[in-house]
Coordinates of C-alpha atoms and ligand atoms in Angstrom, one line a residue:
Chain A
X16 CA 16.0 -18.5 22.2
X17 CA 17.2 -20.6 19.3
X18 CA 20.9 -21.8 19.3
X19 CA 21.8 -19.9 16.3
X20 CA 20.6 -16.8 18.3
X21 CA 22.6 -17.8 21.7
X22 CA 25.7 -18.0 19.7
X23 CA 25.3 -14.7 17.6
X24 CA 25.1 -13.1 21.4
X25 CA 27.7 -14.8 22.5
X26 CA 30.0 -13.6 19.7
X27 CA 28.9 -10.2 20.1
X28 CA 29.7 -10.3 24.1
X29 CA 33.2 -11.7 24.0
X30 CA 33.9 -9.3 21.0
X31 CA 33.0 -6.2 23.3
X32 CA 35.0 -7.7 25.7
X33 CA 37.9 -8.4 23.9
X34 CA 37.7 -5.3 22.7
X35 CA 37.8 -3.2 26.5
X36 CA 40.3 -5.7 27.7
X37 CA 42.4 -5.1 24.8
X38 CA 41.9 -1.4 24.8
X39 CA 42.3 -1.5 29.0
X40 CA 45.8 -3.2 28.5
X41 CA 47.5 -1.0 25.5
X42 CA 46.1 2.3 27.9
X43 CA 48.1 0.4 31.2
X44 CA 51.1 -0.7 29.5
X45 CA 51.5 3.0 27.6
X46 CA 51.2 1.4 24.1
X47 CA 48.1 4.3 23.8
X48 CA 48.1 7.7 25.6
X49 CA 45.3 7.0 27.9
X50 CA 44.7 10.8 28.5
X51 CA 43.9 11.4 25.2
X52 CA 42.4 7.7 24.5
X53 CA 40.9 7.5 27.8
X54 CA 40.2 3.6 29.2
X55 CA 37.7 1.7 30.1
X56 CA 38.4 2.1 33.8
X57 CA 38.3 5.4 33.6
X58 CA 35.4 5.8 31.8
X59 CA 34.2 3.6 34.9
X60 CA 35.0 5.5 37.4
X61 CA 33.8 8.8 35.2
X62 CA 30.5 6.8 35.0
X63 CA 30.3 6.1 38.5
X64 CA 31.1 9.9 39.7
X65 CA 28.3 11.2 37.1
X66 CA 26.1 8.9 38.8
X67 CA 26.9 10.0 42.6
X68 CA 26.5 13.7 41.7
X69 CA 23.5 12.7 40.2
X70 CA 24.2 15.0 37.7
X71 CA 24.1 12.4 34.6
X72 CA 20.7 11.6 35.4
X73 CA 19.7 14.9 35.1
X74 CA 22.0 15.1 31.5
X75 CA 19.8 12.1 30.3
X76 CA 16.9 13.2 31.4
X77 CA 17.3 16.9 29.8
X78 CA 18.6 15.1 26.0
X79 CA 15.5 12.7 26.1
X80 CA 12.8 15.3 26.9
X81 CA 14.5 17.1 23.6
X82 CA 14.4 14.2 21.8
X83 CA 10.8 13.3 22.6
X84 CA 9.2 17.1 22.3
X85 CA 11.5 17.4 18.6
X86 CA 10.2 13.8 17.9
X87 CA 6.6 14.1 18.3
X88 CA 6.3 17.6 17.0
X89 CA 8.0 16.5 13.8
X90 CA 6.0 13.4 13.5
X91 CA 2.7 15.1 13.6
X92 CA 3.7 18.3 11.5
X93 CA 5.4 15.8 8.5
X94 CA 2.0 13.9 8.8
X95 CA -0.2 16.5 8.7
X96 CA 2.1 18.2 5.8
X97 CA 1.7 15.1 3.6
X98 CA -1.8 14.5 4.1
X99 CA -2.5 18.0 3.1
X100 CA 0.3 17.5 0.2
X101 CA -1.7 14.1 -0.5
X102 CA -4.9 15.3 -0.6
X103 CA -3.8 18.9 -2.9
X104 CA -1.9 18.1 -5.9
X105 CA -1.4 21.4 -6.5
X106 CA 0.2 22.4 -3.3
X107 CA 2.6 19.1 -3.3
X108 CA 3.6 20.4 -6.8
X109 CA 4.3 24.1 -5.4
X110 CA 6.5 22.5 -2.4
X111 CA 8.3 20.2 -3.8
X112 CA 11.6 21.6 -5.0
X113 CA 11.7 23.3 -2.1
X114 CA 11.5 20.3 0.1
X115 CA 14.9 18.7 -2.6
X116 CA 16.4 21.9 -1.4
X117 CA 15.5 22.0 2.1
X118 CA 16.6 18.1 2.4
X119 CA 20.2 18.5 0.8
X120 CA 20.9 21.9 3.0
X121 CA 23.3 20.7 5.9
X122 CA 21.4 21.6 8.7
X123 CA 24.0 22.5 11.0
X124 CA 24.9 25.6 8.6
X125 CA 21.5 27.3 10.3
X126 CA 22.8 27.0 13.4
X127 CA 23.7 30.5 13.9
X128 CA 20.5 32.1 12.4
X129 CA 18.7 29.8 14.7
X130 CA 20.1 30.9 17.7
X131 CA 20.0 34.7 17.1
X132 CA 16.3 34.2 16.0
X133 CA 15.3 31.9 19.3
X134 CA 18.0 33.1 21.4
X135 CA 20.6 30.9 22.8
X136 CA 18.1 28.7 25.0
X137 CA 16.2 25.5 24.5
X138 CA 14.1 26.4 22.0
X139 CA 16.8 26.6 19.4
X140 CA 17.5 22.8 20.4
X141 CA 14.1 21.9 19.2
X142 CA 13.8 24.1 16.2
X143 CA 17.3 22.6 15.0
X144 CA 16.4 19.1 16.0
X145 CA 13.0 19.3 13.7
X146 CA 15.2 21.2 11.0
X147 CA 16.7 17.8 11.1
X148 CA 13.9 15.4 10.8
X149 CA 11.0 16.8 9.6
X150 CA 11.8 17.3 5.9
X151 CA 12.8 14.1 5.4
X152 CA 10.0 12.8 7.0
X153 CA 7.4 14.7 4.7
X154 CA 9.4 13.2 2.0
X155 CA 9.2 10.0 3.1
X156 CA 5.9 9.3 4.0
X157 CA 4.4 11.4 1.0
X158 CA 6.1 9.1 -1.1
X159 CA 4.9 6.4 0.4
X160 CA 1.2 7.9 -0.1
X161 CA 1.5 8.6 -3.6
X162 CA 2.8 5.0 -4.3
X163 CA -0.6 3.3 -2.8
X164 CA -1.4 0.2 -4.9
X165 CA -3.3 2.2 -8.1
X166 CA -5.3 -0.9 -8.9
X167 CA -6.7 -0.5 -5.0
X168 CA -7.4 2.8 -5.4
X169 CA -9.6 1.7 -8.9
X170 CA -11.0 -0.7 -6.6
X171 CA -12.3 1.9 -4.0
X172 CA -13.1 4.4 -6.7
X173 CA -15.3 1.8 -8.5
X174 CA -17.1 1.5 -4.8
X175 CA -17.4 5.8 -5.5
X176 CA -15.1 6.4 -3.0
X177 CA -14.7 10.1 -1.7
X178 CA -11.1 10.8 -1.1
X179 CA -11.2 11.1 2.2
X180 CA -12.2 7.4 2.8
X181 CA -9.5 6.5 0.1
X182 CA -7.4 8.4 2.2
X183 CA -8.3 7.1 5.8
X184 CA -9.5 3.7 5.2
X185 CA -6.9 3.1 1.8
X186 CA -4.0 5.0 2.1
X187 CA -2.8 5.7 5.5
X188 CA -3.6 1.6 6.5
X189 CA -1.7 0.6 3.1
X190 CA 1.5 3.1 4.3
X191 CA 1.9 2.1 8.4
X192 CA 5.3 0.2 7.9
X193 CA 6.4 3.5 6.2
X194 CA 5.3 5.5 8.7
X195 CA 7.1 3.2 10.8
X196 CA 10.2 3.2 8.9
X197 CA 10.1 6.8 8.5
X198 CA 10.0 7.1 12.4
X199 CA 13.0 5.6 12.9
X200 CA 14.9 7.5 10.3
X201 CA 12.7 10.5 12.1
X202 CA 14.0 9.0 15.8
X203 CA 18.3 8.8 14.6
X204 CA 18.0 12.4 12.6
X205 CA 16.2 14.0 16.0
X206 CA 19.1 12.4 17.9
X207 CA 21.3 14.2 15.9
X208 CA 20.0 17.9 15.3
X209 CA 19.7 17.2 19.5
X210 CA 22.9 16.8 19.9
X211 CA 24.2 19.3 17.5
X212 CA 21.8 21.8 19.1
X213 CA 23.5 21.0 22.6
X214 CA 26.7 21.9 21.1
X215 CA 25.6 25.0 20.3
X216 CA 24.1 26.5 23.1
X217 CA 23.1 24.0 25.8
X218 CA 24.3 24.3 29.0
X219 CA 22.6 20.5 30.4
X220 CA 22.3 17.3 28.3
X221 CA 24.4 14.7 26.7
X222 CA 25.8 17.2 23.9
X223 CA 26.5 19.5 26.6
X224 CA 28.8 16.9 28.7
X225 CA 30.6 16.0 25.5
X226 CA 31.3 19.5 24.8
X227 CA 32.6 20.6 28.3
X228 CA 34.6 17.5 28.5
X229 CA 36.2 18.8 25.2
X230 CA 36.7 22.3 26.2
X231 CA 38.6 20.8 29.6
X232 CA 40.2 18.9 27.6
X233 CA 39.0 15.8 30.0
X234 CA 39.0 12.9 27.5
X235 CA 37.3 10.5 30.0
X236 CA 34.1 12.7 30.1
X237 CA 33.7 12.9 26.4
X238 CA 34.0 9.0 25.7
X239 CA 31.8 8.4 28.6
X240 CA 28.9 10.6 26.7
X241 CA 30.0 8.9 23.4
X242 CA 28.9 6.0 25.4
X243 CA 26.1 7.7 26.9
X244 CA 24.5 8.4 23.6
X245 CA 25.0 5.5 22.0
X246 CA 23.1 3.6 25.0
X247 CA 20.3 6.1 24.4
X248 CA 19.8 5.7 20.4
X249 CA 19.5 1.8 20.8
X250 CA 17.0 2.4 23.8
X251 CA 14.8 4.6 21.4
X252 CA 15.4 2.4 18.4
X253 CA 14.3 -0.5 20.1
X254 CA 11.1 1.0 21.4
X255 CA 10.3 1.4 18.1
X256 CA 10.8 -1.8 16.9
X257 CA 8.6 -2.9 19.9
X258 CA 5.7 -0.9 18.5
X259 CA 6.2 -1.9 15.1
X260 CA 6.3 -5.7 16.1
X261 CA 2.7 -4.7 17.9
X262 CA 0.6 -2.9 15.5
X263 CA 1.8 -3.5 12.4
X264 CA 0.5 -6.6 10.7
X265 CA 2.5 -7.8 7.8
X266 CA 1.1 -8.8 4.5
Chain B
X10 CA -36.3 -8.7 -22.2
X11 CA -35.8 -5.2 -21.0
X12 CA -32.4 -3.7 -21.9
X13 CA -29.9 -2.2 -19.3
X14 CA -27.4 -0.6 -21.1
X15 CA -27.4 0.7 -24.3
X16 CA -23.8 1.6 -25.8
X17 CA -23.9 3.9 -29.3
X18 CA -21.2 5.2 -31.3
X19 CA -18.8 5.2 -28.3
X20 CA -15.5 6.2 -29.2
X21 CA -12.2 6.6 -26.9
X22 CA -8.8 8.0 -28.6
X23 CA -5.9 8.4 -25.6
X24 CA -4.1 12.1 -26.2
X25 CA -0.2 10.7 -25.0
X26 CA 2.7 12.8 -25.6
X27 CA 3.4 12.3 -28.9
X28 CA 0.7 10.3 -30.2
X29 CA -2.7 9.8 -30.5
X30 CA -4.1 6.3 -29.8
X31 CA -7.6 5.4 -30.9
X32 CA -8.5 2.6 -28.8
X33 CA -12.3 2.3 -29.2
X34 CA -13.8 3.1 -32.7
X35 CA -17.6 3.3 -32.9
X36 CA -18.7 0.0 -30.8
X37 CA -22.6 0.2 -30.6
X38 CA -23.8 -2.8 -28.1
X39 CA -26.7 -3.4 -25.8
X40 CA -27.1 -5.2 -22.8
X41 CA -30.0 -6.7 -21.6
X42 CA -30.8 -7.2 -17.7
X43 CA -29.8 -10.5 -16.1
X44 CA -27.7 -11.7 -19.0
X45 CA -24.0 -12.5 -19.2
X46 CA -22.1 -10.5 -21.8
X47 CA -18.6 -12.3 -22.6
X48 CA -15.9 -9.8 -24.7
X49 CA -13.4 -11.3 -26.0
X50 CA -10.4 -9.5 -28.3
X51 CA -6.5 -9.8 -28.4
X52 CA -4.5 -7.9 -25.5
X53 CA -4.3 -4.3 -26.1
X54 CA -6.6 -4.0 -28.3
X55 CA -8.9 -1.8 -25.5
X56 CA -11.3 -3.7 -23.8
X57 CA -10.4 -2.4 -20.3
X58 CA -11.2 0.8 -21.9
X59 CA -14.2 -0.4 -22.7
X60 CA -15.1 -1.4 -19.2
X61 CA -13.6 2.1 -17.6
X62 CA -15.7 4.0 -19.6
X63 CA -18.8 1.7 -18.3
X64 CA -17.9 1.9 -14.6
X65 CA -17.6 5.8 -15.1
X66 CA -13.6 5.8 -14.0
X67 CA -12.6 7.3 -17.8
X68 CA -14.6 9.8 -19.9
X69 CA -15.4 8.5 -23.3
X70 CA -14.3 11.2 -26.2
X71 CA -17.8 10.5 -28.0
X72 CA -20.6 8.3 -28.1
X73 CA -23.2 7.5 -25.3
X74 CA -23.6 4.6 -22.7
X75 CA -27.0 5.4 -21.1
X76 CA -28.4 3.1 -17.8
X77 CA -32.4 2.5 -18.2
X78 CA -32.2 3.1 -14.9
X79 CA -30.8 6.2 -12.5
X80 CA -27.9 5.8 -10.7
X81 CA -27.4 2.4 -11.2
X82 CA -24.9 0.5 -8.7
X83 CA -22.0 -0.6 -10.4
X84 CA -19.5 -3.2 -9.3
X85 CA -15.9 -3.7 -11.1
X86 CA -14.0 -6.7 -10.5
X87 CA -10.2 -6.0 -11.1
X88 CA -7.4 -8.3 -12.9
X89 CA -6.0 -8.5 -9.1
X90 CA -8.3 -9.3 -6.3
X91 CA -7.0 -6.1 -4.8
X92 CA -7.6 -7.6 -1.2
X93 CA -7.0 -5.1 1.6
X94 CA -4.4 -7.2 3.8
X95 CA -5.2 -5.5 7.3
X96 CA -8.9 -6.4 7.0
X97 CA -10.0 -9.6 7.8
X98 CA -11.9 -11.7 4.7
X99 CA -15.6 -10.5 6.2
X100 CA -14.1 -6.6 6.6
X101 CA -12.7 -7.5 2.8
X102 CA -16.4 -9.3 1.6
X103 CA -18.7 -6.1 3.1
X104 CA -16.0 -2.9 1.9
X105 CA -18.2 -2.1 -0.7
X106 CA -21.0 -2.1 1.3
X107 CA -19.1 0.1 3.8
X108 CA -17.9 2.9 1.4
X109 CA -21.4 3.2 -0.2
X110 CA -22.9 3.8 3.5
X111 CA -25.1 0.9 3.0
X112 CA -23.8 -1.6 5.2
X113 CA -26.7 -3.0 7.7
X114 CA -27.3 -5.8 9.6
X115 CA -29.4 -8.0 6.9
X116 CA -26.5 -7.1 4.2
X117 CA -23.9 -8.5 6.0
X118 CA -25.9 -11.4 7.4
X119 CA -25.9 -12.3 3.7
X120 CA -22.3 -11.6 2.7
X121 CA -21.4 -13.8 5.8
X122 CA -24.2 -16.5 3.9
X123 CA -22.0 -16.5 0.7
X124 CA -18.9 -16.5 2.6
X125 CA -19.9 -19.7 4.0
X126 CA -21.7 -21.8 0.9
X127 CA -18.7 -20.9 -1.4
X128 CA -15.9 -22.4 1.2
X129 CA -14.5 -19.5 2.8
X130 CA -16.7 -20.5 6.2
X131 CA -13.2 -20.9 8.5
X132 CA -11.8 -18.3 7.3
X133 CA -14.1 -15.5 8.1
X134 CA -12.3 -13.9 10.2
X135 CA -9.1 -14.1 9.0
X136 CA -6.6 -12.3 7.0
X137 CA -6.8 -12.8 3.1
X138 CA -3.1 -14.0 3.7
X139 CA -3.9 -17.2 4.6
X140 CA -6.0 -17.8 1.6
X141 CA -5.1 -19.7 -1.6
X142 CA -5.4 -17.9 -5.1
X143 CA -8.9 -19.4 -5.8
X144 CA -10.3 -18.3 -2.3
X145 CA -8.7 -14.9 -2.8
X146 CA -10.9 -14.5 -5.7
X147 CA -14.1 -15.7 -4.2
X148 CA -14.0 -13.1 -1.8
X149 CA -12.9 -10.5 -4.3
X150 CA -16.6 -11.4 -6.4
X151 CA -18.4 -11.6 -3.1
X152 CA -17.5 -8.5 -3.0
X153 CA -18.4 -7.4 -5.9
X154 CA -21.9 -8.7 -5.4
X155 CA -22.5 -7.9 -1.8
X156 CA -23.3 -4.3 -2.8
X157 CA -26.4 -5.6 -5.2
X158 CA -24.9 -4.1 -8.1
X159 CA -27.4 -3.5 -11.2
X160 CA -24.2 -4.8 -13.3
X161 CA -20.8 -6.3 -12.8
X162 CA -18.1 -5.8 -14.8
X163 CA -15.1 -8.6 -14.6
X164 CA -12.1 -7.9 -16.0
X165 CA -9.8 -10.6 -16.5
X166 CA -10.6 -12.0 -13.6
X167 CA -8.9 -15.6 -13.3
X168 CA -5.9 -14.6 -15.6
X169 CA -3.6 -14.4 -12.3
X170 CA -5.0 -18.0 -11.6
X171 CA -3.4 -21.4 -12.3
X172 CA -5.5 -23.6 -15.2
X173 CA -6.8 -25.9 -12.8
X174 CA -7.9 -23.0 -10.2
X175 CA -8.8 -21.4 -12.8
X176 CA -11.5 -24.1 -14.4
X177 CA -12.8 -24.7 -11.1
X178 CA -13.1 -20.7 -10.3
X179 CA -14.8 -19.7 -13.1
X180 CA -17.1 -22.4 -12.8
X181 CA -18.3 -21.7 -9.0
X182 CA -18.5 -18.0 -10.4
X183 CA -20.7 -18.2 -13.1
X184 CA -22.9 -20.0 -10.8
X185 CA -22.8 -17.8 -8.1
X186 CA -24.1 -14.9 -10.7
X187 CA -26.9 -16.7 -12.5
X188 CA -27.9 -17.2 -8.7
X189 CA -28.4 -13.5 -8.1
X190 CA -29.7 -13.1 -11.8
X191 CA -26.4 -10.3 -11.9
X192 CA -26.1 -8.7 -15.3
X193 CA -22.5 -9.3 -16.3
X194 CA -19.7 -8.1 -18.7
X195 CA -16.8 -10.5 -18.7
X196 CA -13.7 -9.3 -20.6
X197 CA -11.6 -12.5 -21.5
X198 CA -8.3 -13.1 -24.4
X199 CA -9.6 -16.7 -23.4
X200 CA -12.0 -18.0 -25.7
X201 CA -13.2 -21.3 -24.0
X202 CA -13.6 -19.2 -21.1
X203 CA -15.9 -16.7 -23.1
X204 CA -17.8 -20.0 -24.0
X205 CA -18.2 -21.4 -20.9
X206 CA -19.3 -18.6 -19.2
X207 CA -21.5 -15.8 -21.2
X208 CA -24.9 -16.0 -22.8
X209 CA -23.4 -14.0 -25.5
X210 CA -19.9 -13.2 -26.9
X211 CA -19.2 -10.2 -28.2
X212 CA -15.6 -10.6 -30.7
X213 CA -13.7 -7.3 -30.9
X214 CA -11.4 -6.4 -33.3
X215 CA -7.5 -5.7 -32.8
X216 CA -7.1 -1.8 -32.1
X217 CA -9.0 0.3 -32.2
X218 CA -11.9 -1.9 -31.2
X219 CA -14.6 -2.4 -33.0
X220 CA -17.6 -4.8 -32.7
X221 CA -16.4 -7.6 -35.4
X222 CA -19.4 -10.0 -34.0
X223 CA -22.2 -11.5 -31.7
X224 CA -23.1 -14.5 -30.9
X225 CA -25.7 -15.8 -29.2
X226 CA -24.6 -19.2 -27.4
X227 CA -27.4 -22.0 -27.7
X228 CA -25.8 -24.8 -25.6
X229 CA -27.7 -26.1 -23.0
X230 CA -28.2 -24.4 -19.8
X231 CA -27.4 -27.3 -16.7
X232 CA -23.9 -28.3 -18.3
X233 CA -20.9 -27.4 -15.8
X234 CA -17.5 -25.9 -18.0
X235 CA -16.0 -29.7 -18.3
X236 CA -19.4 -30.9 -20.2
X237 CA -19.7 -28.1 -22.4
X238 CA -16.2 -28.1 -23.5
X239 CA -17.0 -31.2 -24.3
X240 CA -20.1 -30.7 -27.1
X241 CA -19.0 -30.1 -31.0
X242 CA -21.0 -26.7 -31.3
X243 CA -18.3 -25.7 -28.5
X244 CA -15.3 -26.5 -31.1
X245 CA -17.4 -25.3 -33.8
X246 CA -17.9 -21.8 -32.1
X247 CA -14.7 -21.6 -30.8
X248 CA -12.7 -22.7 -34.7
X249 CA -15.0 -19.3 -35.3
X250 CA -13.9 -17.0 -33.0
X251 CA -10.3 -18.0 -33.3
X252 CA -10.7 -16.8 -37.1
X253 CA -12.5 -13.7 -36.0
X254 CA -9.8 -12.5 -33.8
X255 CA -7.5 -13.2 -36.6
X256 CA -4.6 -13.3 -34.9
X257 CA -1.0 -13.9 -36.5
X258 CA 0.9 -17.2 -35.6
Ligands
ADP302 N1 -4.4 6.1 -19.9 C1 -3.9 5.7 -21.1 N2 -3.2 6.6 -21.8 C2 -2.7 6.2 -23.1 N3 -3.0 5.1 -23.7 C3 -3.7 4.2 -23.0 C4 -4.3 4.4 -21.7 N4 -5.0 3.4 -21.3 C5 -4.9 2.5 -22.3 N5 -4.2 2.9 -23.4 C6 -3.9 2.3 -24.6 O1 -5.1 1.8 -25.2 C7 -5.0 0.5 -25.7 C8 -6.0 -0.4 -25.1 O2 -5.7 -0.6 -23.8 P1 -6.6 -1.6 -22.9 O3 -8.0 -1.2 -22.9 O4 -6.0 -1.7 -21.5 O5 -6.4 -3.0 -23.6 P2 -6.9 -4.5 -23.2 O6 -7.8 -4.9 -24.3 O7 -5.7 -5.3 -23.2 O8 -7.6 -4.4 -21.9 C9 -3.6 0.1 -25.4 O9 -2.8 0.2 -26.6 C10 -3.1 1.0 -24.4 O10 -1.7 1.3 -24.6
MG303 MG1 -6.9 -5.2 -20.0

């Protein structure tokens, strides 16, 4: 590690720090009301029982398996879509407005339609969670595929390329970092329908903790999911950028 | 000599929104096999158009441009070397080859044989990323030429290139394609360069182009670009063109 890198760490260590101990002390000395604010202590010892119970295991466990299924079936319906969207003017023509529609819609307003449709199970997670990401994804990378280098495409057409092979060996290679980049918009907006799926009907998972905690008005619980969640999204995120730093080669 | 390409009466007019632009107006040209065609006109006046219609990538709206032979193989060199950056510069040298299913053993025995006598040996198997602007364009007309092409159309293709690269570039070029014997149309705003590397130059009009002139260049044939840049018919032909091409200062 460099020495400009050491310090940015450092900084960012003490300022977490600074930031419990400061919180830790205005919850002790009554300066904040520590059972609506919770404290880091107690979002300790929260922590701690969730993990003798073994229950939070079992909460993580449940929200990534969501998160994964939602995240790959999204993935591989957006790519399929914009191939086919790619390859059939006509069709991405047809769709389109409806995709700008689809895309400003607040997803959460389905919610309820979801679950009478699916019933109030884990099924509706999903569906809401690829609500979330998958029209934003088609956008994405379909823009991306219709933005290939033109002069490239001349290039391959001059060699009388069919368009599949301007579409496998052109146009797919030319688009990986915004496949990429669309997968971690994809990863953050999965998170979320997840999460606001759990609020609606789960009864295990992150979103579900958060929610009880709410409803028994036990502060402690809900910041220690906050926490939970947050933990979980930078996990995710940085697997991606693992598999980005592998396979994609930069110009 | 036999011809290879016979243009008559070609005309292209571009339907836009509101306007019609005529960009090629009755241009009538042959092209005999093995010889080096250089076009030269000012920019815009249409003589990518020109070379489109050729390679088959835009329809013409009348006139003919009929092969002697069927099918022939075409190969377009572009403006940009249009390098793939994923593929290595031997993956970059035999795509032609690959697309047209007619990549074998002996073909890319040779592509790796051209790779090697024009520089690029150490960098065979890496990325074009690591290769200057020059080298870029070496593997660009490789190629172009790996595929065998019954003519090669070249577009521009040092304008992105420093003078200096550029010079030396053209020069290794036009080498490399009186080599294979290639039958070449080189489209050029540069009239030295025109010179230096064609048999013939062809002077086109401003737009819509038409076929103002021909010239069939006499100077001797072992001179490299410096020497023949050097001779008085050079200047003389050149002081000719430039009034040709007519162009307002
Ligand atoms: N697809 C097109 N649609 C409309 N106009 C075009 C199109 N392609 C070229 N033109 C016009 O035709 C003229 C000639 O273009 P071009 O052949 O590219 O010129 P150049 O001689 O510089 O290569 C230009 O005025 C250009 O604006
Ligand atoms: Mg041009």
């Amino acid at each position: 590690m460099s020495k400009y890198k050491i310090k940015v760490l450092c900084i960012q260590v003490i300022a977490v720090l600074a930031l419990l101990i400061l919180w830790e002390i205005a919850a002790e000395t009554g300066l904040i009301n520590s059972f609506i604010f919770s404290s880091p202590s107690k979002i300790f010892t929260t922590l701690v029982d969730l993990l003798k119970s073994g229950e939070l295991f079992n909460h993580i466990l449940v929200t990534f398996k969501e998160v994964f299924v939602a995240f790959f079936i999204g993935t591989i319906i957006a790519f399929v879509i914009s191939i086919i969207m790619y390859l059939n003017k006509f069709i991405a023509d047809i769709l389109d407005p409806f995709l700008t529609m689809l895309n400003s819609l607040p997803k959460v307003a389905l919610g309820p339609i979801i679950i009478i449709w699916t019933g109030a199970n884990q099924k509706s997670i999903i569906v809401m969670a690829l609500l979330t990401n998958i029209i934003i994804s088609i956008i994405t990378i379909y823009n991306g595929f219709i933005h290939t280098d033109e002069l490239k495409i001349k290039l391959f057409n001059t060699f009388k390329a069919t368009k599949y092979q301007i579409l496998t060996k052109l146009v797919i290679p030319a688009n990986l970092s915004t496949i990429v980049s669309s997968l971690k918009i994809n990863i953050s907006l999965t998170f979320i329908g997840v999460i606001m799926g759990e609020f609606l009907v789960s009864k295990s998972g992150i979103g579900y903790i958060i929610l009880y905690g709410t409803q028994v008005f036990n502060l402690n619980l809900v910041i220690t999911g906050i926490l939970i969640l947050v933990l979980m999204s930078y996990v995710i995120y940085k697997l991606i950028t693992v598999l980005e730093r592998k396979y994609i080669t930069n110009d | 000599m036999n011809c290879l390409l016979s243009i008559k009466n070609l005309n292209k007019t571009f339907d836009s929104k509101d306007e019609k632009i005529c960009a090629i107006e009755d241009i009538s040209l042959d092209i005999n096999e093995g010889e080096i065609i250089g076009i030269v006109g000012t920019s815009g006046c249409g003589k990518s158009t020109l070379l489109n219609i050729i390679a088959g990538l835009i329809k013409q709206t009348s006139g003919t441009c009929t092969f002697s032979k069927d099918s022939p193989k075409i190969s377009y060199m572009l403006q940009s070397d249009a390098l793939l950056p994923w593929k290595t510069v031997l993956e970059n040298a035999t795509l032609g080859l690959d697309l047209m299913h007619i990549k074998t053993e002996e073909s890319v025995k040779e592509v790796k044989k051209m790779l090697k006598e024009y520089g690029l040996k150490d960098f065979i198997d890496k990325k074009p990323a690591s290769l200057s602007g020059g080298m870029k364009q070496r593997v660009a007309l490789i190629r172009s030429l790996a595929i065998k092409p019954d003519i090669l159309l070249l577009d521009e293709p040092f304008s992105a290139l420093d003078y200096y690269t550029r010079l030396t570039i053209s020069n290794d070029v036009q080498r490399l394609i009186k080599k294979t014997k290639t039958t070449t149309i080189i489209i050029t705003h540069d009239i030295a360069e025109a010179l230096c590397f064609a048999d013939r130059v062809v002077v086109l009009s401003s737009r819509p182009s038409k076929v103002k002139n021909i010239y069939d260049l006499k100077f001797p044939k072992n001179l490299n670009f410096i020497e023949k840049r050097t001779l008085p018919e050079f200047n003389n032909m050149y002081n000719v063109i430039w009034r040709d091409l007519d162009v307002k200062i």
